PDB file of C-alpha atoms in Angstrom:
ATOM      1  CA  MET A 166     -14.456   8.593  18.551  1.00 70.00           C
ATOM      2  CA  THR A 167     -14.699   5.464  20.691  1.00 84.00           C
ATOM      3  CA  GLU A 168     -11.726   3.350  21.741  1.00 87.00           C
ATOM      4  CA  ILE A 169     -12.714   0.524  19.401  1.00 88.00           C
ATOM      5  CA  ALA A 170     -13.112   2.968  16.505  1.00 89.00           C
ATOM      6  CA  PHE A 171      -9.701   4.470  17.253  1.00 92.00           C
ATOM      7  CA  PHE A 172      -7.903   1.122  17.304  1.00 93.00           C
ATOM      8  CA  GLY A 173      -9.849   0.056  14.229  1.00 93.00           C
ATOM      9  CA  ALA A 174      -8.647   3.131  12.343  1.00 94.00           C
ATOM     10  CA  VAL A 175      -5.056   2.504  13.451  1.00 96.00           C
ATOM     11  CA  GLU A 176      -5.360  -1.133  12.359  1.00 96.00           C
ATOM     12  CA  ILE A 177      -6.599  -0.218   8.869  1.00 96.00           C
ATOM     13  CA  GLY A 178      -3.968   2.510   8.667  1.00 96.00           C
ATOM     14  CA  LEU A 179      -1.220   0.001   9.427  1.00 97.00           C
ATOM     15  CA  VAL A 180      -2.565  -2.455   6.850  1.00 97.00           C
ATOM     16  CA  TYR A 181      -2.637   0.265   4.214  1.00 97.00           C
ATOM     17  CA  ALA A 182       0.837   1.362   5.322  1.00 98.00           C
ATOM     18  CA  LEU A 183       2.087  -1.678   3.396  1.00 98.00           C
ATOM     19  CA  VAL A 184       0.201  -0.352   0.372  1.00 98.00           C
ATOM     20  CA  ALA A 185       1.805   3.056   0.930  1.00 97.00           C
ATOM     21  CA  LEU A 186       5.252   1.450   1.039  1.00 98.00           C
ATOM     22  CA  GLY A 187       4.534  -0.348  -2.233  1.00 97.00           C
ATOM     23  CA  VAL A 188       3.265   2.853  -3.840  1.00 97.00           C
ATOM     24  CA  PHE A 189       6.344   4.681  -2.554  1.00 97.00           C
ATOM     25  CA  LEU A 190       8.595   2.139  -4.260  1.00 97.00           C
ATOM     26  CA  SER A 191       6.861   2.460  -7.604  1.00 97.00           C
ATOM     27  CA  PHE A 192       6.029   6.176  -7.680  1.00 95.00           C
ATOM     28  CA  ARG A 193       8.907   7.701  -5.745  1.00 94.00           C
ATOM     29  CA  VAL A 194      11.816   5.271  -6.099  1.00 96.00           C
ATOM     30  CA  LEU A 195      11.209   3.980  -9.639  1.00 96.00           C
ATOM     31  CA  ASP A 196       9.171   6.935 -10.969  1.00 95.00           C
ATOM     32  CA  PHE A 197       6.693   4.371 -12.331  1.00 96.00           C
ATOM     33  CA  PRO A 198       2.997   5.332 -12.015  1.00 94.00           C
ATOM     34  CA  ASP A 199       1.583   1.899 -11.236  1.00 96.00           C
ATOM     35  CA  LEU A 200      -2.161   1.353 -10.915  1.00 96.00           C
ATOM     36  CA  THR A 201      -1.783  -2.418 -10.584  1.00 97.00           C
ATOM     37  CA  VAL A 202      -2.299  -2.081  -6.830  1.00 97.00           C
ATOM     38  CA  ASP A 203      -6.065  -1.750  -7.323  1.00 97.00           C
ATOM     39  CA  GLY A 204      -5.954  -5.341  -8.558  1.00 97.00           C
ATOM     40  CA  SER A 205      -3.073  -6.829  -6.566  1.00 98.00           C
ATOM     41  CA  PHE A 206      -4.607  -5.800  -3.211  1.00 98.00           C
ATOM     42  CA  PRO A 207      -7.792  -7.877  -3.650  1.00 97.00           C
ATOM     43  CA  LEU A 208      -5.655 -10.575  -5.324  1.00 98.00           C
ATOM     44  CA  GLY A 209      -3.631 -10.957  -2.127  1.00 98.00           C
ATOM     45  CA  ALA A 210      -6.832 -11.096  -0.087  1.00 98.00           C
ATOM     46  CA  ALA A 211      -8.410 -13.609  -2.471  1.00 98.00           C
ATOM     47  CA  VAL A 212      -5.413 -15.943  -2.524  1.00 98.00           C
ATOM     48  CA  ALA A 213      -4.969 -15.879   1.254  1.00 98.00           C
ATOM     49  CA  ALA A 214      -8.676 -16.362   2.023  1.00 98.00           C
ATOM     50  CA  THR A 215      -9.134 -19.152  -0.520  1.00 98.00           C
ATOM     51  CA  LEU A 216      -6.113 -21.088   0.750  1.00 98.00           C
ATOM     52  CA  ILE A 217      -7.126 -20.634   4.399  1.00 98.00           C
ATOM     53  CA  VAL A 218     -10.634 -21.937   3.677  1.00 97.00           C
ATOM     54  CA  ALA A 219      -9.027 -24.895   1.870  1.00 97.00           C
ATOM     55  CA  GLY A 220      -7.103 -25.734   5.057  1.00 96.00           C
ATOM     56  CA  ALA A 221      -3.695 -24.278   4.237  1.00 97.00           C
ATOM     57  CA  ASN A 222      -1.415 -22.820   6.894  1.00 97.00           C
ATOM     58  CA  PRO A 223      -2.244 -19.093   7.267  1.00 97.00           C
ATOM     59  CA  TRP A 224       1.436 -18.122   7.113  1.00 97.00           C
ATOM     60  CA  LEU A 225       1.927 -20.051   3.884  1.00 98.00           C
ATOM     61  CA  ALA A 226      -1.299 -18.539   2.557  1.00 98.00           C
ATOM     62  CA  SER A 227       0.087 -15.058   3.298  1.00 98.00           C
ATOM     63  CA  LEU A 228       3.349 -15.899   1.510  1.00 98.00           C
ATOM     64  CA  ALA A 229       1.329 -17.145  -1.471  1.00 98.00           C
ATOM     65  CA  ALA A 230      -0.505 -13.803  -1.477  1.00 98.00           C
ATOM     66  CA  VAL A 231       2.847 -11.994  -1.629  1.00 98.00           C
ATOM     67  CA  ALA A 232       3.927 -14.191  -4.549  1.00 98.00           C
ATOM     68  CA  ALA A 233       0.626 -13.570  -6.357  1.00 98.00           C
ATOM     69  CA  GLY A 234       0.969  -9.810  -5.940  1.00 98.00           C
ATOM     70  CA  ALA A 235       4.569  -9.944  -7.171  1.00 98.00           C
ATOM     71  CA  ALA A 236       3.466 -11.930 -10.218  1.00 98.00           C
ATOM     72  CA  ALA A 237       0.884  -9.258 -11.028  1.00 98.00           C
ATOM     73  CA  GLY A 238       3.597  -6.626 -10.802  1.00 98.00           C
ATOM     74  CA  LEU A 239       5.811  -8.655 -13.112  1.00 98.00           C
ATOM     75  CA  VAL A 240       3.056  -8.726 -15.726  1.00 98.00           C
ATOM     76  CA  THR A 241       2.834  -4.928 -15.642  1.00 98.00           C
ATOM     77  CA  ALA A 242       6.613  -4.574 -15.859  1.00 98.00           C
ATOM     78  CA  LEU A 243       6.723  -7.080 -18.738  1.00 97.00           C
ATOM     79  CA  LEU A 244       4.110  -5.156 -20.723  1.00 97.00           C
ATOM     80  CA  ASN A 245       6.078  -1.959 -20.222  1.00 97.00           C
ATOM     81  CA  VAL A 246       9.659  -3.184 -20.656  1.00 96.00           C
ATOM     82  CA  ARG A 247       9.294  -6.000 -23.186  1.00 95.00           C
ATOM     83  CA  PHE A 248       6.372  -4.749 -25.254  1.00 96.00           C
ATOM     84  CA  ARG A 249       6.952  -1.000 -24.803  1.00 95.00           C
ATOM     85  CA  ILE A 250       3.423  -0.270 -23.574  1.00 97.00           C
ATOM     86  CA  LEU A 251       3.179   3.001 -21.640  1.00 96.00           C
ATOM     87  CA  HIS A 252       3.596   2.250 -17.920  1.00 95.00           C
ATOM     88  CA  LEU A 253       0.270   3.818 -16.972  1.00 95.00           C
ATOM     89  CA  LEU A 254      -1.618   1.897 -19.667  1.00 97.00           C
ATOM     90  CA  ALA A 255       0.236  -1.340 -18.847  1.00 97.00           C
ATOM     91  CA  SER A 256      -0.797  -1.113 -15.196  1.00 97.00           C
ATOM     92  CA  ILE A 257      -4.410  -0.339 -16.144  1.00 97.00           C
ATOM     93  CA  LEU A 258      -4.528  -3.400 -18.407  1.00 97.00           C
ATOM     94  CA  THR A 259      -3.202  -5.618 -15.602  1.00 98.00           C
ATOM     95  CA  MET A 260      -5.594  -4.083 -13.080  1.00 97.00           C
ATOM     96  CA  ILE A 261      -8.599  -4.753 -15.332  1.00 96.00           C
ATOM     97  CA  ALA A 262      -7.497  -8.346 -15.987  1.00 97.00           C
ATOM     98  CA  LEU A 263      -7.011  -8.984 -12.266  1.00 97.00           C
ATOM     99  CA  PHE A 264     -10.694  -8.350 -11.567  1.00 96.00           C
ATOM    100  CA  SER A 265     -11.545 -11.504 -13.524  1.00 96.00           C
ATOM    101  CA  VAL A 266      -8.566 -13.352 -12.046  1.00 97.00           C
ATOM    102  CA  ASN A 267      -9.748 -12.567  -8.528  1.00 97.00           C
ATOM    103  CA  LEU A 268     -13.204 -13.902  -9.310  1.00 97.00           C
ATOM    104  CA  ARG A 269     -11.614 -17.068 -10.684  1.00 97.00           C
ATOM    105  CA  VAL A 270      -9.446 -17.483  -7.580  1.00 97.00           C
ATOM    106  CA  MET A 271     -12.365 -17.155  -5.152  1.00 97.00           C
ATOM    107  CA  GLY A 272     -15.005 -18.726  -7.377  1.00 96.00           C
ATOM    108  CA  LYS A 273     -17.468 -16.096  -6.164  1.00 95.00           C
ATOM    109  CA  PRO A 274     -17.456 -12.366  -5.325  1.00 95.00           C
ATOM    110  CA  ASN A 275     -16.424 -12.850  -1.678  1.00 95.00           C
ATOM    111  CA  VAL A 276     -15.068 -15.440   0.724  1.00 97.00           C
ATOM    112  CA  ALA A 277     -15.650 -15.376   4.503  1.00 97.00           C
ATOM    113  CA  ILE A 278     -12.950 -16.639   6.890  1.00 96.00           C
ATOM    114  CA  LEU A 279     -14.471 -15.533  10.204  1.00 92.00           C
ATOM    115  CA  MET A 280     -14.500 -19.087  11.578  1.00 92.00           C
ATOM    116  CA  GLN A 281     -11.062 -20.027  10.203  1.00 95.00           C
ATOM    117  CA  ASP A 282      -7.652 -19.911  11.883  1.00 96.00           C
ATOM    118  CA  THR A 283      -5.505 -16.978  10.735  1.00 97.00           C
ATOM    119  CA  VAL A 284      -2.047 -15.655  11.520  1.00 97.00           C
ATOM    120  CA  LEU A 285      -3.674 -13.749  14.391  1.00 96.00           C
ATOM    121  CA  THR A 286      -5.329 -16.739  16.069  1.00 94.00           C
ATOM    122  CA  PRO A 287      -2.360 -17.726  18.329  1.00 93.00           C
ATOM    123  CA  PHE A 288      -2.195 -14.182  19.752  1.00 93.00           C
ATOM    124  CA  TYR A 289      -5.815 -13.908  20.846  1.00 91.00           C
ATOM    125  CA  GLY A 290      -5.115 -15.919  24.000  1.00 83.00           C
ATOM    126  CA  LEU A 291      -2.584 -13.465  25.463  1.00 84.00           C
ATOM    127  CA  GLY A 292      -5.139 -11.641  27.590  1.00 83.00           C
ATOM    128  CA  LEU A 293      -5.473  -8.544  25.398  1.00 89.00           C
ATOM    129  CA  PRO A 294      -8.723  -7.475  23.714  1.00 91.00           C
ATOM    130  CA  GLU A 295      -9.032  -8.486  20.068  1.00 91.00           C
ATOM    131  CA  HIS A 296      -9.279  -4.870  18.917  1.00 91.00           C
ATOM    132  CA  VAL A 297      -5.842  -4.275  20.480  1.00 94.00           C
ATOM    133  CA  VAL A 298      -4.191  -7.509  19.343  1.00 95.00           C
ATOM    134  CA  ARG A 299      -4.876  -6.879  15.654  1.00 96.00           C
ATOM    135  CA  PRO A 300      -3.170  -3.461  15.346  1.00 96.00           C
ATOM    136  CA  LEU A 301      -0.255  -4.621  17.512  1.00 97.00           C
ATOM    137  CA  PHE A 302       0.347  -7.630  15.276  1.00 97.00           C
ATOM    138  CA  VAL A 303       0.094  -5.607  12.075  1.00 98.00           C
ATOM    139  CA  ALA A 304       2.412  -2.968  13.589  1.00 98.00           C
ATOM    140  CA  VAL A 305       5.099  -5.594  14.180  1.00 97.00           C
ATOM    141  CA  VAL A 306       4.773  -6.788  10.573  1.00 98.00           C
ATOM    142  CA  VAL A 307       4.963  -3.221   9.226  1.00 98.00           C
ATOM    143  CA  LEU A 308       8.015  -2.361  11.335  1.00 97.00           C
ATOM    144  CA  ALA A 309       9.771  -5.510  10.108  1.00 98.00           C
ATOM    145  CA  VAL A 310       8.974  -4.598   6.495  1.00 98.00           C
ATOM    146  CA  VAL A 311      10.237  -1.031   6.994  1.00 98.00           C
ATOM    147  CA  ALA A 312      13.504  -2.293   8.493  1.00 97.00           C
ATOM    148  CA  LEU A 313      14.035  -4.784   5.656  1.00 98.00           C
ATOM    149  CA  LEU A 314      13.166  -2.206   2.981  1.00 97.00           C
ATOM    150  CA  ALA A 315      15.517   0.386   4.477  1.00 97.00           C
ATOM    151  CA  ARG A 316      18.282  -2.220   4.535  1.00 97.00           C
ATOM    152  CA  PHE A 317      17.545  -3.290   0.964  1.00 97.00           C
ATOM    153  CA  LEU A 318      17.420   0.238  -0.474  1.00 97.00           C
ATOM    154  CA  ALA A 319      20.798   0.979   1.121  1.00 96.00           C
ATOM    155  CA  SER A 320      22.371  -2.095  -0.503  1.00 96.00           C
ATOM    156  CA  GLU A 321      24.201  -2.070  -3.831  1.00 96.00           C
ATOM    157  CA  PHE A 322      21.215  -3.537  -5.655  1.00 97.00           C
ATOM    158  CA  GLY A 323      18.849  -1.115  -3.957  1.00 96.00           C
ATOM    159  CA  LEU A 324      21.022   1.881  -4.833  1.00 96.00           C
ATOM    160  CA  ALA A 325      21.092   0.721  -8.454  1.00 96.00           C
ATOM    161  CA  MET A 326      17.301   0.473  -8.407  1.00 97.00           C
ATOM    162  CA  ARG A 327      17.051   3.993  -7.032  1.00 96.00           C
ATOM    163  CA  ALA A 328      19.414   5.192  -9.742  1.00 96.00           C
ATOM    164  CA  THR A 329      17.154   3.561 -12.322  1.00 96.00           C
ATOM    165  CA  GLY A 330      14.246   5.624 -11.080  1.00 96.00           C
ATOM    166  CA  VAL A 331      16.212   8.886 -10.960  1.00 95.00           C
ATOM    167  CA  ASN A 332      17.834   8.627 -14.398  1.00 95.00           C
ATOM    168  CA  ALA A 333      17.566   5.333 -16.281  1.00 94.00           C
ATOM    169  CA  ARG A 334      19.802   6.495 -19.144  1.00 94.00           C
ATOM    170  CA  MET A 335      22.625   7.507 -16.829  1.00 95.00           C
ATOM    171  CA  ALA A 336      22.195   4.289 -14.838  1.00 95.00           C
ATOM    172  CA  ARG A 337      22.569   2.233 -18.026  1.00 95.00           C
ATOM    173  CA  ALA A 338      25.690   4.211 -18.895  1.00 94.00           C
ATOM    174  CA  GLN A 339      27.125   3.124 -15.536  1.00 92.00           C
ATOM    175  CA  GLY A 340      26.450  -0.540 -16.316  1.00 93.00           C
ATOM    176  CA  VAL A 341      23.181  -0.930 -14.376  1.00 94.00           C
ATOM    177  CA  GLU A 342      20.698  -3.465 -15.775  1.00 95.00           C
ATOM    178  CA  THR A 343      17.753  -1.082 -15.564  1.00 96.00           C
ATOM    179  CA  ASP A 344      15.218  -3.582 -16.951  1.00 96.00           C
ATOM    180  CA  THR A 345      16.096  -6.111 -14.251  1.00 96.00           C
ATOM    181  CA  HIS A 346      15.768  -3.524 -11.509  1.00 97.00           C
ATOM    182  CA  LEU A 347      12.443  -2.353 -12.902  1.00 97.00           C
ATOM    183  CA  TYR A 348      11.099  -5.915 -12.964  1.00 98.00           C
ATOM    184  CA  PHE A 349      12.227  -6.514  -9.399  1.00 97.00           C
ATOM    185  CA  GLY A 350      11.027  -3.147  -8.088  1.00 97.00           C
ATOM    186  CA  ILE A 351       7.504  -3.396  -9.491  1.00 98.00           C
ATOM    187  CA  ALA A 352       7.250  -7.029  -8.355  1.00 98.00           C
ATOM    188  CA  LEU A 353       8.400  -6.048  -4.844  1.00 98.00           C
ATOM    189  CA  SER A 354       5.940  -3.144  -4.766  1.00 98.00           C
ATOM    190  CA  ASN A 355       2.958  -5.313  -5.648  1.00 98.00           C
ATOM    191  CA  GLY A 356       4.198  -8.115  -3.398  1.00 98.00           C
ATOM    192  CA  LEU A 357       3.875  -5.705  -0.454  1.00 98.00           C
ATOM    193  CA  VAL A 358       0.390  -4.754  -1.649  1.00 98.00           C
ATOM    194  CA  GLY A 359      -0.493  -8.450  -1.875  1.00 98.00           C
ATOM    195  CA  LEU A 360       0.684  -8.885   1.737  1.00 98.00           C
ATOM    196  CA  ALA A 361      -1.521  -5.953   2.727  1.00 98.00           C
ATOM    197  CA  GLY A 362      -4.469  -7.657   1.042  1.00 98.00           C
ATOM    198  CA  ALA A 363      -3.764 -10.905   2.895  1.00 98.00           C
ATOM    199  CA  LEU A 364      -3.628  -9.106   6.258  1.00 98.00           C
ATOM    200  CA  PHE A 365      -6.771  -7.146   5.405  1.00 98.00           C
ATOM    201  CA  ALA A 366      -8.670 -10.379   4.740  1.00 97.00           C
ATOM    202  CA  GLN A 367      -7.444 -11.996   7.957  1.00 97.00           C
ATOM    203  CA  THR A 368      -8.067  -8.999  10.211  1.00 96.00           C
ATOM    204  CA  ASN A 369     -11.517  -8.285   8.764  1.00 96.00           C
ATOM    205  CA  GLY A 370     -12.613 -11.878   8.231  1.00 96.00           C
ATOM    206  CA  PHE A 371     -13.390 -11.764   4.532  1.00 96.00           C
ATOM    207  CA  ALA A 372     -12.041 -11.185   1.031  1.00 97.00           C
ATOM    208  CA  ASP A 373     -14.113  -9.329  -1.531  1.00 96.00           C
ATOM    209  CA  VAL A 374     -13.473  -8.652  -5.192  1.00 95.00           C
ATOM    210  CA  THR A 375     -14.329  -4.949  -4.748  1.00 93.00           C
ATOM    211  CA  THR A 376     -11.929  -4.196  -1.875  1.00 92.00           C
ATOM    212  CA  GLY A 377      -9.278  -2.935  -4.285  1.00 91.00           C
ATOM    213  CA  ILE A 378     -11.326  -0.009  -5.593  1.00 89.00           C
ATOM    214  CA  GLY A 379      -9.499   3.214  -4.729  1.00 87.00           C
ATOM    215  CA  THR A 380      -6.471   1.470  -3.213  1.00 93.00           C
ATOM    216  CA  ILE A 381      -4.047   3.531  -5.289  1.00 92.00           C
ATOM    217  CA  VAL A 382      -5.680   6.752  -4.057  1.00 88.00           C
ATOM    218  CA  VAL A 383      -5.316   5.683  -0.423  1.00 90.00           C
ATOM    219  CA  GLY A 384      -1.686   4.681  -0.980  1.00 93.00           C
ATOM    220  CA  LEU A 385      -0.815   7.967  -2.664  1.00 90.00           C
ATOM    221  CA  ALA A 386      -2.632   9.942   0.027  1.00 87.00           C
ATOM    222  CA  ALA A 387      -0.630   8.163   2.737  1.00 92.00           C
ATOM    223  CA  VAL A 388       2.657   8.915   0.960  1.00 92.00           C
ATOM    224  CA  ILE A 389       1.795  12.583   0.417  1.00 88.00           C
ATOM    225  CA  VAL A 390       0.436  13.116   3.945  1.00 87.00           C
ATOM    226  CA  GLY A 391       3.518  11.453   5.416  1.00 90.00           C
ATOM    227  CA  GLU A 392       5.904  13.577   3.372  1.00 88.00           C
ATOM    228  CA  THR A 393       4.009  16.724   4.359  1.00 84.00           C
ATOM    229  CA  VAL A 394       3.618  16.034   8.069  1.00 85.00           C
ATOM    230  CA  LEU A 395       6.922  14.234   8.641  1.00 87.00           C
ATOM    231  CA  PRO A 396       9.537  15.540   6.153  1.00 82.00           C
ATOM    232  CA  LEU A 397      12.379  13.316   7.365  1.00 82.00           C
ATOM    233  CA  ARG A 398      15.651  13.032   5.485  1.00 84.00           C
ATOM    234  CA  GLY A 399      16.988   9.766   4.123  1.00 90.00           C
ATOM    235  CA  MET A 400      15.282   6.694   2.751  1.00 93.00           C
ATOM    236  CA  ALA A 401      14.497   5.224   6.185  1.00 93.00           C
ATOM    237  CA  GLY A 402      12.840   8.492   7.171  1.00 95.00           C
ATOM    238  CA  ALA A 403      10.746   8.462   3.992  1.00 95.00           C
ATOM    239  CA  LEU A 404       9.564   4.918   4.729  1.00 96.00           C
ATOM    240  CA  ILE A 405       8.613   5.853   8.291  1.00 96.00           C
ATOM    241  CA  ALA A 406       6.762   8.901   6.956  1.00 95.00           C
ATOM    242  CA  CYS A 407       4.689   6.610   4.694  1.00 95.00           C
ATOM    243  CA  VAL A 408       3.592   4.556   7.705  1.00 97.00           C
ATOM    244  CA  VAL A 409       2.782   7.629   9.795  1.00 95.00           C
ATOM    245  CA  GLY A 410       0.941   9.210   6.874  1.00 93.00           C
ATOM    246  CA  SER A 411      -1.216   6.106   6.402  1.00 95.00           C
ATOM    247  CA  ILE A 412      -2.208   6.035  10.081  1.00 96.00           C
ATOM    248  CA  LEU A 413      -2.953   9.766  10.172  1.00 92.00           C
ATOM    249  CA  TYR A 414      -4.992   9.485   7.001  1.00 90.00           C
ATOM    250  CA  ARG A 415      -7.190   6.707   8.386  1.00 92.00           C
ATOM    251  CA  LEU A 416      -7.596   8.539  11.701  1.00 91.00           C
ATOM    252  CA  ALA A 417      -8.672  11.664   9.807  1.00 86.00           C
ATOM    253  CA  VAL A 418     -11.222   9.650   7.828  1.00 85.00           C
ATOM    254  CA  GLN A 419     -12.551   7.990  10.990  1.00 86.00           C
ATOM    255  CA  PHE A 420     -12.759  11.325  12.803  1.00 83.00           C
ATOM    256  CA  ALA A 421     -14.648  12.920   9.914  1.00 78.00           C
ATOM    257  CA  LEU A 422     -17.139  10.045   9.787  1.00 75.00           C
ATOM    258  CA  SER A 423     -17.544   9.993  13.592  1.00 78.00           C
ATOM    259  CA  ALA A 424     -18.053  13.739  14.056  1.00 68.00           C
ATOM    260  CA  ASP A 425     -21.774  14.249  14.516  1.00 61.00           C
ATOM    261  CA  ALA A 426     -21.444  17.995  13.949  1.00 57.00           C
ATOM    262  CA  ILE A 427     -20.270  17.414  10.368  1.00 69.00           C
ATOM    263  CA  GLY A 428     -23.177  15.109   9.623  1.00 70.00           C
ATOM    264  CA  LEU A 429     -21.267  12.630   7.446  1.00 71.00           C
ATOM    265  CA  GLN A 430     -22.273   8.987   7.078  1.00 73.00           C
ATOM    266  CA  ALA A 431     -20.431   5.795   6.149  1.00 69.00           C
ATOM    267  CA  SER A 432     -21.708   6.206   2.581  1.00 73.00           C
ATOM    268  CA  ASP A 433     -19.713   9.456   2.374  1.00 77.00           C
ATOM    269  CA  LEU A 434     -16.389   7.606   2.641  1.00 74.00           C
ATOM    270  CA  ASN A 435     -15.404   8.285  -0.977  1.00 74.00           C
ATOM    271  CA  LEU A 436     -16.229  11.982  -0.576  1.00 80.00           C
ATOM    272  CA  VAL A 437     -14.096  12.222   2.568  1.00 78.00           C
ATOM    273  CA  THR A 438     -11.283  10.366   0.820  1.00 75.00           C
ATOM    274  CA  ALA A 439     -11.343  12.730  -2.169  1.00 77.00           C
ATOM    275  CA  VAL A 440     -11.358  15.833   0.051  1.00 81.00           C
ATOM    276  CA  LEU A 441      -8.475  14.595   2.209  1.00 78.00           C
ATOM    277  CA  VAL A 442      -6.397  13.661  -0.838  1.00 76.00           C
ATOM    278  CA  ALA A 443      -7.061  17.078  -2.377  1.00 81.00           C
ATOM    279  CA  VAL A 444      -6.000  18.787   0.859  1.00 80.00           C
ATOM    280  CA  ALA A 445      -2.876  16.622   1.035  1.00 75.00           C
ATOM    281  CA  LEU A 446      -1.970  17.642  -2.519  1.00 75.00           C
ATOM    282  CA  ILE A 447      -2.699  21.333  -1.997  1.00 82.00           C
ATOM    283  CA  LEU A 448      -0.900  21.849   1.330  1.00 73.00           C
ATOM    284  CA  PRO A 449       2.656  21.171   0.048  1.00 72.00           C
ATOM    285  CA  ARG A 450       2.119  23.609  -2.828  1.00 76.00           C
ATOM    286  CA  MET A 451       0.836  26.298  -0.456  1.00 77.00           C
ATOM    287  CA  LYS A 452       3.797  25.682   1.838  1.00 69.00           C
ATOM    288  CA  VAL A 453       6.275  26.098  -1.041  1.00 71.00           C
ATOM    289  CA  ARG A 454       4.463  29.190  -2.311  1.00 77.00           C
ATOM    290  CA  ALA A 455       4.495  30.757   1.162  1.00 74.00           C
ATOM    291  CA  ALA A 456       8.203  30.015   1.583  1.00 73.00           C
ATOM    292  CA  SER A 457       9.087  31.524  -1.813  1.00 74.00           C
ATOM    293  CA  ALA A 458       6.916  34.628  -1.406  1.00 69.00           C
ATOM    294  CA  PRO A 459       8.978  37.839  -1.046  1.00 70.00           C
ATOM    295  CA  LYS A 460       9.051  39.170   2.480  1.00 59.00           C
ATOM    296  CA  VAL A 461       7.813  42.718   3.018  1.00 54.00           C
ATOM    297  CA  ALA A 462      10.401  44.912   4.693  1.00 51.00           C
ATOM    298  CA  LYS A 463       9.297  46.513   7.918  1.00 47.00           C
TER     299      LYS A 463
END
């Protein structure tokens, strides 16, 4: 693996770490299987790229991408809470609708922003190579998000949201407005995914309507790999594990595609992804089974 390939894998891993954090909020904290991320990721990229091409400030374009992702999450939560549609089906309906929305936002299947100013542009003149500047910038953003999320989840509102995910009926009995916390949690989750989409577009120089395919699988893989490799205690530890898991996952994919002995090509990306996710799901079960197996007396 070359240096550029290594930093490229770390960069993509850090971008998808924001997706992993969003997936962690919905799946682990709220116990809400949300597939909206396959639509909110390209939505964030589409909104950011379209606004940047139109001459908007890249930072404001990124904030608009966060708001767009949060709005998509609110639609899913509304379908589930207000209209009592099963959470999985509600998220699928939103995801399908977002494909058309993304095309409407961009006006075409993809938008290039290679020649436009982005949030990274001011940092390219610091004397560091571009392939180093990008992962460093994204790392700072991810660390800031982790710190803010850890602070939020330890607050009174955050604890109530966690209680909603653990046992909504008991939380309601304690006076918690579970519907409100569900709305906010799913919106926050998809807002983070929208931010990931905006950073993906600006680091790669384009937004494409198909970039969201398989996003939920990557996010889940990062969460599971992180929990397996780095089983830290506490909410802050779980958030850090999501980031580490995302980076390790992308490095594993890059290594598999770069290993000549294996003979894989770029077109085998989906195959590599499926195998790694399967391994990530199987390893924890094997670990638990090995720990619970009766020991043979000597």
